[in-house]
């Protein structure tokens, strides 16, 4: 089990688990949050996932979360593109999200929409990041 935890923690995509209720509370988030959101994972755990989504993209995310929640037993997977906030006020990053039900909540995998057009950055732990 430790091997899987290490793979998830060091994955190049941001992986998080959010509560399946309307608050969509962040229950877990891997350290790639530093690269995509430019925020520490510990700061995001316990906060609402809605806080990081661009206001114009919240309806699309709501539809995707509703679809995933409604089809728990079928293993429904939803994909969408949206913008998420960074630690720089007013600066959003375009990402692709994949959502599915997991054992502990809704699993969200997030990656940069177009990593080739992004600027490289190094996170505080020395890992290469994309901006």
Short mmCIF file of N, CA and C in Angstrom, two decimals, residues 3 17 27 52 55 57 69 71 84 90 113 116 118-119 123-124 128-130:
data_model
loop_
_atom_site.label_atom_id
_atom_site.label_comp_id
_atom_site.label_asym_id
_atom_site.label_seq_id
_atom_site.Cartn_x
_atom_site.Cartn_y
_atom_site.Cartn_z
N UNK A 3 3.61 1.79 -1.53
CA UNK A 3 4.06 2.07 -2.88
C UNK A 3 3.01 2.90 -3.62
N UNK A 17 -9.03 14.30 -3.36
CA UNK A 17 -10.28 13.65 -3.02
C UNK A 17 -11.14 14.72 -2.38
N UNK A 27 -10.57 16.72 0.94
CA UNK A 27 -10.22 15.76 1.99
C UNK A 27 -8.75 15.35 1.90
N UNK A 52 -11.40 27.24 -5.50
CA UNK A 52 -10.29 27.31 -6.45
C UNK A 52 -10.76 27.38 -7.90
N UNK A 55 -15.21 31.52 -11.31
CA UNK A 55 -16.67 31.66 -11.20
C UNK A 55 -17.44 31.24 -12.47
N UNK A 57 -16.72 28.91 -14.47
CA UNK A 57 -16.61 27.47 -14.71
C UNK A 57 -17.32 26.62 -13.65
N UNK A 69 -21.76 11.74 -9.10
CA UNK A 69 -22.44 11.33 -7.88
C UNK A 69 -23.69 10.51 -8.18
N UNK A 71 -24.20 8.44 -10.59
CA UNK A 71 -23.92 7.13 -11.17
C UNK A 71 -22.83 6.40 -10.39
N UNK A 84 -8.60 27.32 -12.77
CA UNK A 84 -8.46 27.30 -11.31
C UNK A 84 -7.57 28.45 -10.88
N UNK A 90 -6.44 36.88 -8.96
CA UNK A 90 -6.88 37.19 -10.31
C UNK A 90 -6.20 36.38 -11.40
N UNK A 113 -3.82 22.37 -18.91
CA UNK A 113 -4.49 22.25 -20.20
C UNK A 113 -3.48 22.12 -21.34
N UNK A 116 2.76 22.68 -22.89
CA UNK A 116 3.80 23.19 -23.78
C UNK A 116 3.85 24.71 -23.80
N UNK A 118 3.23 26.59 -21.16
CA UNK A 118 3.40 27.10 -19.81
C UNK A 118 4.86 27.39 -19.50
N UNK A 119 5.07 28.15 -18.47
CA UNK A 119 6.41 28.54 -18.06
C UNK A 119 6.88 27.58 -16.97
N UNK A 123 9.29 24.08 -7.60
CA UNK A 123 8.55 24.19 -6.35
C UNK A 123 9.53 24.26 -5.18
N UNK A 124 9.05 24.61 -3.97
CA UNK A 124 9.92 24.70 -2.81
C UNK A 124 10.66 23.41 -2.49
N UNK A 128 10.41 20.12 -10.50
CA UNK A 128 10.04 20.98 -11.62
C UNK A 128 8.54 21.11 -11.68
N UNK A 129 8.05 22.31 -11.93
CA UNK A 129 6.62 22.58 -12.02
C UNK A 129 6.35 23.33 -13.31
N UNK A 130 5.11 23.32 -13.69
CA UNK A 130 4.67 24.11 -14.84
C UNK A 130 3.77 25.21 -14.33
#
